[in-house]
Amino acid sequence: MNIILLGAPGAGKGTQASKIAQHYGILHISTGDIFRANIKGGTEIGKLAKSYMDAGKLVPDEVTCDIVKDRLTWADVKSGYMLDGFPRNLYQAKELDKFAKIDLCLNIDVDEALLMDRICGRRICACGESYHVSTLNGATTCAKCGKELYQRADDNPETVKTRLDTYKTQTAPLIDYYKAQGKLASVTSGEGSPDEVFEQIVKILGK
Ligand code: ADP
Ligand code: ZN
């Protein structure tokens, strides 16, 4: 099964993606992660992406679409995948329809008022785990692997504001796009704990 994870920044796409990957063995492809890996590796794509990401803007469509198109030619996608962070606007969604067959779009809906705090309080670990300062009790290392936690460069109030605006104007219209294709499934209480949200997802996806 090929799934799109849709939701505002801070909706919990990454968290749920790891849970889905673990539970169903579906491959997780995150364009944000791909860009961050490129920045870390100092590639040309990384250099280009960084300026947009730091500003909270979308990386140009052509670059992004090419990356996903290429990624979907790898052998490991054969048994199903989940796209996290792509598509992010109508152009990308239409391009995706040309080179992929999507079965379901899982939309995680979260009260907008919560998003700013969720993102600015987020602390992440290189192992992929993420936390919120409110539950860390002052801890600065990962409970899973012991590494030092850090904050993403774009998780600051100013950039988050732009990211949320970008979501509203460019990404949210995709909800109707996939509804019209009969592929939309919505998780309506994304404000719940990660486990509660995942329970809803299991109801949608089945055991
Ligand atoms: P979030 O959903 O929390 O904003 P992501 O890791 O998905 O985090 O994305 C971080 C940044 O990476 C975005 O703000 C954007 O600059 C860039 N990016 C990720 N996916 C895309 C995409 N599909 N198209 C354009 N830019 C993207
Ligand atoms: Zn860790």
Short mmCIF file of C-alpha atoms and ligand atoms in Angstrom, two decimals:
data_model
loop_
_atom_site.label_atom_id
_atom_site.label_comp_id
_atom_site.label_asym_id
_atom_site.label_seq_id
_atom_site.Cartn_x
_atom_site.Cartn_y
_atom_site.Cartn_z
CA MET A 1 0.00 0.00 0.00
CA ASN A 2 1.26 3.47 -0.91
CA ILE A 3 0.26 6.17 1.54
CA ILE A 4 0.58 9.94 1.78
CA LEU A 5 0.78 11.48 5.22
CA LEU A 6 -0.76 14.91 5.23
CA GLY A 7 -0.85 17.42 8.06
CA ALA A 8 0.45 20.78 9.21
CA PRO A 9 4.00 21.15 10.56
CA GLY A 10 3.81 19.83 14.11
CA ALA A 11 0.80 17.61 13.40
CA GLY A 12 2.88 14.56 14.27
CA LYS A 13 3.51 13.14 10.80
CA GLY A 14 7.04 12.05 11.63
CA THR A 15 6.06 10.46 14.94
CA GLN A 16 3.18 8.53 13.38
CA ALA A 17 5.29 7.59 10.38
CA SER A 18 7.78 5.77 12.64
CA LYS A 19 4.93 3.96 14.35
CA ILE A 20 3.35 2.96 11.05
CA ALA A 21 6.72 1.85 9.70
CA GLN A 22 7.30 -0.31 12.78
CA HIS A 23 3.82 -1.81 12.96
CA TYR A 24 3.16 -2.45 9.28
CA GLY A 25 6.70 -2.63 7.92
CA ILE A 26 5.98 0.12 5.41
CA LEU A 27 8.92 2.20 4.19
CA HIS A 28 9.00 5.81 5.42
CA ILE A 29 10.12 8.45 2.92
CA SER A 30 10.39 11.99 4.29
CA THR A 31 11.42 14.79 1.93
CA GLY A 32 12.39 16.92 4.95
CA ASP A 33 14.74 14.14 6.12
CA ILE A 34 16.19 13.79 2.62
CA PHE A 35 16.89 17.54 2.50
CA ARG A 36 18.42 17.54 5.99
CA ALA A 37 20.67 14.62 5.05
CA ASN A 38 21.79 16.56 1.98
CA ILE A 39 22.54 19.64 4.07
CA LYS A 40 24.58 17.53 6.47
CA GLY A 41 26.44 15.93 3.57
CA GLY A 42 27.15 19.31 2.00
CA THR A 43 25.68 18.35 -1.39
CA GLU A 44 24.52 20.83 -4.05
CA ILE A 45 20.90 19.94 -3.29
CA GLY A 46 21.61 20.57 0.39
CA LYS A 47 23.07 24.00 -0.32
CA LEU A 48 20.06 24.96 -2.39
CA ALA A 49 17.50 23.53 0.04
CA LYS A 50 19.00 25.16 3.11
CA SER A 51 18.16 28.72 2.13
CA TYR A 52 14.51 27.83 1.57
CA MET A 53 14.21 25.68 4.68
CA ASP A 54 15.79 28.30 6.92
CA ALA A 55 13.19 30.76 5.66
CA GLY A 56 10.32 28.30 6.15
CA LYS A 57 9.60 28.27 2.43
CA LEU A 58 9.13 25.37 0.07
CA VAL A 59 12.15 24.09 -1.82
CA PRO A 60 11.43 24.58 -5.57
CA ASP A 61 9.01 22.02 -7.01
CA GLU A 62 11.27 20.73 -9.76
CA VAL A 63 14.08 19.81 -7.39
CA THR A 64 11.69 18.24 -4.91
CA CYS A 65 9.72 16.28 -7.51
CA ASP A 66 12.92 14.96 -9.10
CA ILE A 67 14.14 13.70 -5.73
CA VAL A 68 10.91 11.85 -5.00
CA LYS A 69 10.61 10.51 -8.53
CA ASP A 70 14.11 9.10 -8.26
CA ARG A 71 13.54 7.72 -4.76
CA LEU A 72 10.48 5.83 -5.99
CA THR A 73 12.60 3.92 -8.51
CA TRP A 74 14.54 2.14 -5.75
CA ALA A 75 13.77 -1.55 -5.23
CA ASP A 76 12.76 -1.10 -1.58
CA VAL A 77 9.52 0.73 -2.47
CA LYS A 78 8.00 -2.38 -4.07
CA SER A 79 6.23 -3.55 -0.93
CA GLY A 80 4.69 -0.18 -0.19
CA TYR A 81 5.76 3.20 1.12
CA MET A 82 4.56 6.22 2.98
CA LEU A 83 5.35 9.74 1.85
CA ASP A 84 5.84 12.27 4.65
CA GLY A 85 6.15 15.90 3.59
CA PHE A 86 5.34 15.27 -0.06
CA PRO A 87 3.29 16.42 -1.90
CA ARG A 88 3.06 19.86 -0.36
CA ASN A 89 1.15 21.74 -3.05
CA LEU A 90 -1.14 20.99 -5.99
CA TYR A 91 1.66 21.03 -8.53
CA GLN A 92 3.56 18.33 -6.62
CA ALA A 93 0.37 16.27 -6.18
CA LYS A 94 -0.33 16.33 -9.91
CA GLU A 95 3.27 15.43 -10.72
CA LEU A 96 3.13 12.57 -8.22
CA ASP A 97 0.05 11.19 -9.98
CA LYS A 98 2.19 10.87 -13.12
CA PHE A 99 4.82 8.61 -11.58
CA ALA A 100 3.17 6.89 -8.62
CA LYS A 101 0.01 5.07 -7.65
CA ILE A 102 -1.27 6.33 -4.35
CA ASP A 103 -3.84 4.27 -2.45
CA LEU A 104 -4.59 6.46 0.53
CA CYS A 105 -4.02 9.93 1.89
CA LEU A 106 -3.98 9.98 5.67
CA ASN A 107 -4.69 13.45 6.96
CA ILE A 108 -3.75 14.23 10.57
CA ASP A 109 -5.84 17.14 11.77
CA VAL A 110 -4.59 19.12 14.77
CA ASP A 111 -5.98 22.27 16.38
CA GLU A 112 -3.94 25.12 14.94
CA ALA A 113 -3.41 26.76 18.34
CA LEU A 114 -1.30 23.79 19.45
CA LEU A 115 1.10 23.72 16.53
CA MET A 116 3.40 26.62 17.43
CA ASP A 117 4.05 25.25 20.93
CA ARG A 118 4.50 21.70 19.67
CA ILE A 119 7.12 22.73 17.13
CA CYS A 120 9.02 25.27 19.20
CA GLY A 121 9.15 22.84 22.14
CA ARG A 122 10.34 19.98 19.98
CA ARG A 123 13.72 18.40 20.70
CA ILE A 124 15.03 15.67 18.45
CA CYS A 125 17.66 12.98 18.47
CA ALA A 126 19.87 11.80 15.62
CA CYS A 127 18.31 8.34 16.08
CA GLY A 128 14.96 9.68 14.85
CA GLU A 129 13.22 9.94 18.21
CA SER A 130 11.54 13.25 19.06
CA TYR A 131 10.42 14.77 22.34
CA HIS A 132 8.68 17.83 23.74
CA VAL A 133 10.37 19.95 26.43
CA SER A 134 7.24 19.68 28.60
CA THR A 135 7.79 15.95 29.10
CA LEU A 136 11.60 15.92 29.30
CA ASN A 137 11.83 17.08 32.92
CA GLY A 138 15.03 18.90 32.11
CA ALA A 139 16.68 15.89 30.45
CA THR A 140 18.95 16.82 27.54
CA THR A 141 19.69 13.35 26.21
CA CYS A 142 17.65 10.74 24.34
CA ALA A 143 15.91 8.16 26.57
CA LYS A 144 16.28 5.59 23.80
CA CYS A 145 19.92 5.91 22.79
CA GLY A 146 21.55 8.43 25.15
CA LYS A 147 22.65 10.92 22.49
CA GLU A 148 22.40 14.67 23.07
CA LEU A 149 19.06 16.15 21.95
CA TYR A 150 18.95 19.17 19.68
CA GLN A 151 16.51 21.60 18.12
CA ARG A 152 15.91 21.71 14.37
CA ALA A 153 17.27 24.89 12.76
CA ASP A 154 13.81 25.78 11.43
CA ASP A 155 11.96 25.17 14.71
CA ASN A 156 12.00 28.82 15.80
CA PRO A 157 8.89 31.04 16.12
CA GLU A 158 9.61 33.22 13.10
CA THR A 159 10.24 30.37 10.66
CA VAL A 160 7.37 28.34 12.10
CA LYS A 161 4.99 31.19 11.36
CA THR A 162 5.98 31.11 7.70
CA ARG A 163 5.77 27.31 7.62
CA LEU A 164 2.24 27.41 9.03
CA ASP A 165 1.23 30.05 6.47
CA THR A 166 2.74 27.97 3.69
CA TYR A 167 0.79 24.97 4.94
CA LYS A 168 -2.50 26.88 4.96
CA THR A 169 -2.19 28.43 1.54
CA GLN A 170 -0.40 25.67 -0.38
CA THR A 171 -0.73 22.31 1.36
CA ALA A 172 -4.21 22.34 2.96
CA PRO A 173 -5.93 22.43 -0.49
CA LEU A 174 -4.60 18.90 -1.01
CA ILE A 175 -7.23 17.66 1.45
CA ASP A 176 -9.91 18.41 -1.15
CA TYR A 177 -7.73 17.09 -3.96
CA TYR A 178 -7.53 13.63 -2.36
CA LYS A 179 -11.13 13.76 -1.16
CA ALA A 180 -12.20 14.23 -4.77
CA GLN A 181 -10.15 11.15 -5.70
CA GLY A 182 -11.91 9.19 -2.94
CA LYS A 183 -8.58 8.55 -1.21
CA LEU A 184 -8.85 10.71 1.87
CA ALA A 185 -8.96 9.30 5.41
CA SER A 186 -8.84 11.75 8.29
CA VAL A 187 -7.55 11.38 11.81
CA THR A 188 -9.73 13.94 13.51
CA SER A 189 -8.21 14.11 16.98
CA GLY A 190 -4.54 14.61 16.25
CA GLU A 191 -4.31 16.51 19.55
CA GLY A 192 -4.21 13.22 21.44
CA SER A 193 -1.10 11.44 22.64
CA PRO A 194 1.01 9.69 20.00
CA ASP A 195 -0.47 6.34 21.07
CA GLU A 196 -4.05 7.64 20.90
CA VAL A 197 -3.49 9.03 17.43
CA PHE A 198 -1.88 5.79 16.32
CA GLU A 199 -4.91 3.84 17.57
CA GLN A 200 -7.07 5.85 15.19
CA ILE A 201 -4.66 5.15 12.37
CA VAL A 202 -4.81 1.42 13.04
CA LYS A 203 -8.61 1.63 12.82
CA ILE A 204 -8.24 3.19 9.38
CA LEU A 205 -5.46 0.96 8.06
CA GLY A 206 -6.66 -2.25 9.73
CA LYS A 207 -4.58 -4.70 11.76
P1 ADP B 1 7.57 20.17 8.80
O1 ADP B 1 6.44 19.36 8.22
O2 ADP B 1 7.59 20.12 10.29
O3 ADP B 1 7.63 21.59 8.29
P2 ADP B 1 9.57 18.78 7.13
O4 ADP B 1 10.77 18.08 7.65
O5 ADP B 1 8.54 17.99 6.42
O6 ADP B 1 8.96 19.52 8.39
O7 ADP B 1 10.03 19.96 6.14
C1 ADP B 1 11.01 20.89 6.51
C2 ADP B 1 11.29 21.84 5.34
O8 ADP B 1 11.81 21.08 4.22
C3 ADP B 1 10.09 22.58 4.77
O9 ADP B 1 9.79 23.75 5.49
C4 ADP B 1 10.55 22.85 3.33
O10 ADP B 1 11.45 23.95 3.30
C5 ADP B 1 11.35 21.61 2.98
N1 ADP B 1 10.48 20.60 2.31
C6 ADP B 1 10.16 19.38 2.79
N2 ADP B 1 9.32 18.73 1.94
C7 ADP B 1 9.12 19.57 0.89
C8 ADP B 1 8.36 19.51 -0.31
N3 ADP B 1 7.60 18.45 -0.63
N4 ADP B 1 8.40 20.57 -1.17
C9 ADP B 1 9.14 21.65 -0.89
N5 ADP B 1 9.86 21.78 0.24
C10 ADP B 1 9.87 20.77 1.12
ZN ZN B 2 18.13 8.77 20.28
#
